[in-house]
Coordinates of C-alpha atoms and ligand atoms in Angstrom, one line a residue:
M1 CA 0.0 0.0 0.0
K2 CA 1.2 3.5 -0.9
A3 CA -0.1 6.5 0.9
A4 CA 0.5 10.3 0.9
L5 CA -0.6 13.5 2.4
L6 CA -1.4 15.8 -0.5
A7 CA -1.7 19.6 -0.5
Q8 CA -4.5 21.2 -2.6
D9 CA -2.1 22.0 -5.4
G10 CA -1.2 18.3 -5.6
S11 CA 2.2 18.7 -4.0
V12 CA 3.2 15.7 -1.8
L13 CA 3.7 16.6 1.9
F14 CA 4.4 13.2 3.2
E15 CA 4.7 9.7 1.8
A16 CA 4.6 6.2 3.4
R17 CA 4.2 2.6 2.3
R18 CA 3.2 -0.6 4.1
P19 CA 2.5 -4.2 3.2
T20 CA -1.2 -5.1 2.7
G21 CA -0.8 -8.2 4.8
R22 CA -3.0 -10.1 2.4
E23 CA -1.4 -13.4 3.4
H24 CA -3.4 -13.0 6.7
G25 CA -6.7 -12.8 4.8
T26 CA -9.2 -10.2 3.7
D27 CA -10.2 -8.9 7.1
A28 CA -6.6 -8.2 8.0
V29 CA -6.2 -6.2 4.7
V30 CA -9.2 -4.1 5.6
A31 CA -7.9 -3.5 9.1
A32 CA -4.5 -2.6 7.7
I33 CA -6.1 0.0 5.3
L34 CA -8.1 1.6 8.2
D35 CA -5.0 1.6 10.5
F36 CA -2.8 3.1 7.8
A37 CA -5.4 5.9 7.1
T38 CA -5.7 6.7 10.8
D39 CA -1.9 6.9 11.2
L40 CA -1.6 9.1 8.2
A41 CA -4.3 11.5 9.5
D42 CA -2.4 11.6 12.9
E43 CA 0.8 12.3 10.9
G44 CA -0.9 15.2 9.3
R45 CA -2.1 16.5 12.7
S46 CA 1.3 16.3 14.3
R47 CA 3.2 17.8 11.3
F48 CA 0.8 20.5 10.3
G49 CA -1.4 21.0 13.3
V50 CA -4.5 20.3 11.3
A51 CA -6.4 17.1 10.4
P52 CA -6.7 16.2 6.7
L53 CA -10.0 17.7 5.3
A54 CA -10.8 14.6 3.3
A55 CA -9.5 11.2 2.4
G56 CA -9.2 9.3 -0.9
V57 CA -8.6 5.6 -1.3
A58 CA -7.9 3.7 -4.5
V59 CA -8.3 -0.1 -4.7
P60 CA -8.0 -2.7 -7.5
G61 CA -10.9 -4.8 -8.8
T62 CA -14.5 -3.7 -9.5
I63 CA -15.5 -0.5 -7.8
D64 CA -18.9 1.2 -7.3
E65 CA -17.5 4.8 -7.0
K66 CA -20.9 6.4 -6.6
N67 CA -21.8 4.3 -3.6
G68 CA -18.3 3.9 -2.2
I69 CA -18.4 0.1 -2.4
A70 CA -15.4 -2.0 -3.3
V71 CA -17.5 -4.6 -5.1
F72 CA -14.9 -7.3 -5.8
S73 CA -11.2 -7.9 -5.8
A74 CA -9.7 -11.3 -6.8
N75 CA -6.4 -10.3 -5.2
L76 CA -7.6 -8.9 -1.9
G77 CA -10.6 -11.2 -1.6
W78 CA -13.4 -8.8 -0.7
R79 CA -16.9 -8.6 -2.0
E80 CA -19.3 -5.7 -1.5
L81 CA -17.0 -4.0 1.0
P82 CA -18.5 -0.6 2.1
L83 CA -15.0 0.9 2.2
R84 CA -16.0 4.6 2.0
K85 CA -18.3 4.2 5.0
L86 CA -15.8 2.3 7.0
L87 CA -13.0 4.8 6.4
G88 CA -15.3 7.8 7.0
E89 CA -16.3 6.5 10.4
R90 CA -12.8 5.5 11.3
L91 CA -11.5 9.0 10.4
A92 CA -14.3 10.8 12.2
G93 CA -13.3 14.2 13.7
P94 CA -13.4 15.0 17.4
D95 CA -17.0 16.3 16.8
G96 CA -17.9 12.8 15.6
G97 CA -18.6 14.0 12.1
A98 CA -17.4 11.5 9.5
M99 CA -14.6 12.6 7.2
P100 CA -15.5 12.9 3.5
V101 CA -14.0 9.9 1.6
A102 CA -13.6 9.3 -2.1
L103 CA -13.2 5.8 -3.4
G104 CA -11.5 5.2 -6.7
H105 CA -10.1 2.4 -8.9
D106 CA -6.4 2.0 -8.7
V107 CA -5.5 2.3 -12.3
R108 CA -8.0 5.1 -13.1
S109 CA -6.7 7.0 -10.1
G110 CA -3.2 6.4 -11.3
G111 CA -4.3 7.8 -14.7
L112 CA -5.8 10.8 -13.0
A113 CA -2.5 11.6 -11.3
E114 CA -0.5 11.1 -14.4
G115 CA -2.9 13.4 -16.2
R116 CA -2.7 16.2 -13.6
L117 CA 0.7 15.8 -12.1
G118 CA 2.7 13.6 -14.4
A119 CA 3.2 12.8 -18.1
G120 CA -0.2 14.1 -19.1
R121 CA 0.2 17.6 -17.6
G122 CA -1.4 20.1 -19.9
V123 CA -2.7 17.3 -22.2
D124 CA -6.5 17.4 -22.7
R125 CA -7.0 14.0 -24.2
F126 CA -4.8 11.0 -23.2
L127 CA -4.9 7.3 -22.8
F128 CA -3.0 5.8 -19.9
I129 CA -2.0 2.1 -20.1
A130 CA -0.4 0.2 -17.3
L131 CA 1.5 -2.9 -18.3
G132 CA 1.8 -5.0 -15.2
T133 CA 0.6 -8.4 -14.1
G134 CA -2.3 -7.6 -16.4
I135 CA -3.0 -4.6 -18.5
A136 CA -5.4 -1.8 -17.4
G137 CA -6.1 1.6 -18.8
A138 CA -7.7 5.0 -18.2
I139 CA -9.2 7.5 -20.6
G140 CA -8.3 11.1 -19.6
I141 CA -10.5 13.9 -20.8
D142 CA -10.1 17.5 -19.7
G143 CA -8.5 16.7 -16.3
R144 CA -10.8 13.9 -15.3
I145 CA -11.0 10.1 -16.1
E146 CA -13.9 8.7 -18.1
A147 CA -15.0 5.6 -16.1
G148 CA -17.8 4.6 -18.5
A149 CA -21.5 3.9 -17.7
H150 CA -20.6 0.8 -15.6
G151 CA -17.1 1.6 -14.3
Y152 CA -15.3 -0.5 -17.0
G153 CA -14.2 2.3 -19.3
G154 CA -10.6 2.1 -20.4
E155 CA -10.2 -1.7 -20.0
I156 CA -7.8 -1.9 -23.0
G157 CA -6.3 -5.1 -21.6
H158 CA -9.4 -6.9 -22.7
V159 CA -9.5 -5.7 -26.2
V160 CA -9.1 -8.8 -28.4
V161 CA -6.1 -8.3 -30.6
R162 CA -5.5 -12.0 -31.5
P163 CA -8.9 -13.8 -32.1
G164 CA -8.7 -17.4 -30.9
G165 CA -5.4 -16.5 -29.1
P166 CA -4.3 -17.4 -25.5
Q167 CA -7.0 -17.8 -22.9
C168 CA -7.6 -14.7 -20.7
G169 CA -8.7 -14.7 -17.1
C170 CA -11.8 -12.7 -18.2
G171 CA -13.0 -15.7 -20.2
A172 CA -12.2 -14.5 -23.7
R173 CA -9.3 -15.5 -25.9
G174 CA -6.5 -13.3 -27.4
C175 CA -7.0 -10.3 -25.1
L176 CA -4.2 -7.8 -25.2
E177 CA -3.1 -8.6 -21.7
T178 CA -2.5 -12.3 -22.6
L179 CA 0.2 -11.0 -25.0
A180 CA 1.7 -7.8 -23.9
S181 CA 1.5 -7.6 -20.1
A182 CA 4.7 -7.9 -18.1
S183 CA 3.5 -11.4 -17.0
A184 CA 2.8 -12.5 -20.5
V185 CA 6.3 -11.4 -21.7
S186 CA 7.8 -13.1 -18.6
R187 CA 5.9 -16.3 -19.5
A188 CA 6.8 -16.3 -23.1
W189 CA 10.5 -15.6 -22.4
A190 CA 10.7 -18.3 -19.7
E191 CA 9.3 -20.8 -22.2
T192 CA 11.5 -19.7 -25.1
S193 CA 14.8 -19.4 -23.1
G194 CA 14.1 -22.5 -21.1
D195 CA 14.9 -20.6 -17.9
P196 CA 12.0 -20.8 -15.5
D197 CA 13.2 -17.7 -13.7
A198 CA 13.4 -15.6 -16.8
D199 CA 11.2 -12.5 -16.7
A200 CA 10.2 -9.4 -18.7
A201 CA 13.3 -7.5 -17.4
S202 CA 15.7 -10.3 -18.4
C203 CA 13.9 -10.4 -21.8
A204 CA 14.5 -6.7 -22.3
A205 CA 18.2 -7.1 -21.3
A206 CA 18.5 -10.0 -23.8
V207 CA 16.9 -7.8 -26.5
D208 CA 19.5 -5.1 -25.7
A209 CA 22.2 -7.7 -26.0
G210 CA 21.0 -8.6 -29.5
D211 CA 19.5 -12.0 -28.7
D212 CA 17.3 -13.0 -31.7
R213 CA 15.0 -15.2 -29.7
A214 CA 14.4 -12.5 -27.1
L215 CA 13.8 -10.0 -29.9
A216 CA 11.1 -12.3 -31.4
V217 CA 9.3 -12.6 -28.0
W218 CA 9.6 -8.8 -27.4
Q219 CA 8.4 -7.9 -30.9
R220 CA 5.3 -10.2 -30.5
A221 CA 4.3 -8.2 -27.4
V222 CA 5.1 -4.8 -29.1
D223 CA 3.0 -5.7 -32.1
A224 CA 0.0 -6.7 -29.9
L225 CA 0.3 -3.6 -27.9
A226 CA 0.5 -1.5 -31.1
D227 CA -2.7 -3.2 -32.4
G228 CA -4.4 -2.2 -29.1
I229 CA -3.2 1.3 -29.2
V230 CA -4.2 1.8 -32.8
L231 CA -7.7 0.5 -32.0
A232 CA -7.9 3.0 -29.1
Q233 CA -6.6 5.8 -31.4
S234 CA -9.3 5.1 -33.9
L235 CA -12.0 5.3 -31.2
L236 CA -10.7 8.0 -28.9
D237 CA -8.1 10.0 -30.8
P238 CA -6.0 10.9 -27.8
S239 CA -3.1 13.3 -28.4
T240 CA -0.9 11.3 -26.0
V241 CA -0.6 7.7 -24.9
I242 CA 1.1 7.3 -21.5
V243 CA 2.5 3.9 -20.9
G244 CA 3.4 2.8 -17.4
G245 CA 3.7 -0.4 -15.3
G246 CA 6.6 -2.9 -15.0
L247 CA 7.2 -3.4 -18.7
A248 CA 7.6 0.4 -19.3
E249 CA 10.7 0.2 -17.1
A250 CA 12.4 -1.1 -20.2
G251 CA 12.5 2.5 -21.5
D252 CA 13.6 2.9 -25.1
T253 CA 13.8 -0.9 -25.5
L254 CA 10.0 -0.7 -25.4
F255 CA 9.3 2.8 -26.6
T256 CA 11.4 2.9 -29.8
P257 CA 9.9 -0.2 -31.4
L258 CA 6.4 0.6 -30.0
R259 CA 6.3 4.1 -31.6
A260 CA 7.5 2.6 -34.9
A261 CA 4.8 -0.2 -34.7
V262 CA 2.0 2.3 -33.9
T263 CA 3.0 4.8 -36.6
G264 CA 3.4 1.9 -39.2
R265 CA -0.2 0.8 -38.5
L266 CA -1.9 4.2 -38.8
T267 CA -3.7 5.1 -42.0
F268 CA -5.8 8.2 -41.6
Q269 CA -5.4 8.6 -37.8
M270 CA -3.0 11.2 -36.4
P271 CA -0.1 9.6 -34.5
P272 CA -0.3 10.0 -30.7
K273 CA 2.8 10.9 -28.7
V274 CA 3.7 7.6 -26.9
V275 CA 5.4 8.5 -23.7
P276 CA 6.5 6.8 -20.5
A277 CA 4.5 7.4 -17.2
M278 CA 6.3 9.7 -14.7
L279 CA 4.8 8.8 -11.4
K280 CA 5.8 5.1 -11.1
D281 CA 4.1 3.1 -8.4
T282 CA 2.9 6.1 -6.3
A283 CA 0.5 7.3 -9.1
A284 CA -2.6 5.6 -7.6
S285 CA -2.1 7.0 -4.1
L286 CA -1.6 10.5 -5.5
G287 CA -4.7 10.1 -7.7
A288 CA -6.7 9.0 -4.6
G289 CA -5.6 12.3 -2.9
L290 CA -6.7 14.3 -6.0
L291 CA -10.1 12.5 -5.8
A292 CA -10.4 13.6 -2.2
W293 CA -9.7 17.3 -3.2
D294 CA -12.2 17.0 -6.0
L295 CA -14.8 15.8 -3.5
L296 CA -14.2 19.0 -1.4
S297 CA -14.4 21.3 -4.4
M298 CA -17.7 19.6 -5.5
E299 CA -19.1 20.1 -2.0
V300 CA -18.2 23.8 -2.3
T301 CA -19.8 24.1 -5.7
A302 CA -22.9 22.3 -4.5
Ligands
ZN401 ZN1 -9.6 -10.6 -21.2

């Protein structure tokens, strides 16, 4: 878990991280979240003499942002968890009034932070793609993230780029994340190299060293990713595509062939700038803080 105290202008006043403790079960994770938030609020009080005005929390899985419910997370094990209510009560002020809490999705919150504080600063239309264990995305429009009608907007990892391809956890075949996630590249490189410990980083290193087998594995992922990006370009026409997550750590080894593969596929579409994410693994926590500030500005407006 990553956490931060965030000033209204988005500057980071304090940062901390802790393990989720998920090996101890779902209840332990929820308790750890509530404890972490309480300690962070205390940190704010002791450092700045005032309690935080609002809290934001970003979690993976399916989220009901409107009702503040963490609906489902395969990794953390919860179902229908009323996280906003639990946090608001736990962070209640001395007068007993619950603290306003915003609940967000981790990748969309990360995209929000990239858009306002990171690689998307000053960009009015962007697509954020996180290449990690899976592939997730966020559609940035005018400083906010478009979550869609049901909260599934931006799920570029489940765009089918190879019909009939590898089985995806979502039930379909040939989804982008089965081909171009860090995990997919790790799997493919472990199989090709015969080294069970080989991963995406060692594949990137082998590409840099000129290994033809690694290059073939890498290019397969790059081609799939380019197909996904071109599909998104045709639908959304973003000016910038921000790529983050573990695979983006490969830097130019990824971005140089990826830009070429995207440009080579475009026909009438304008080429997007394809850039690395700037905020790394703290993006979601910063985005959660921005959601909290947005909540307060909405209250003022209302
Ligand atoms: Zn899928």
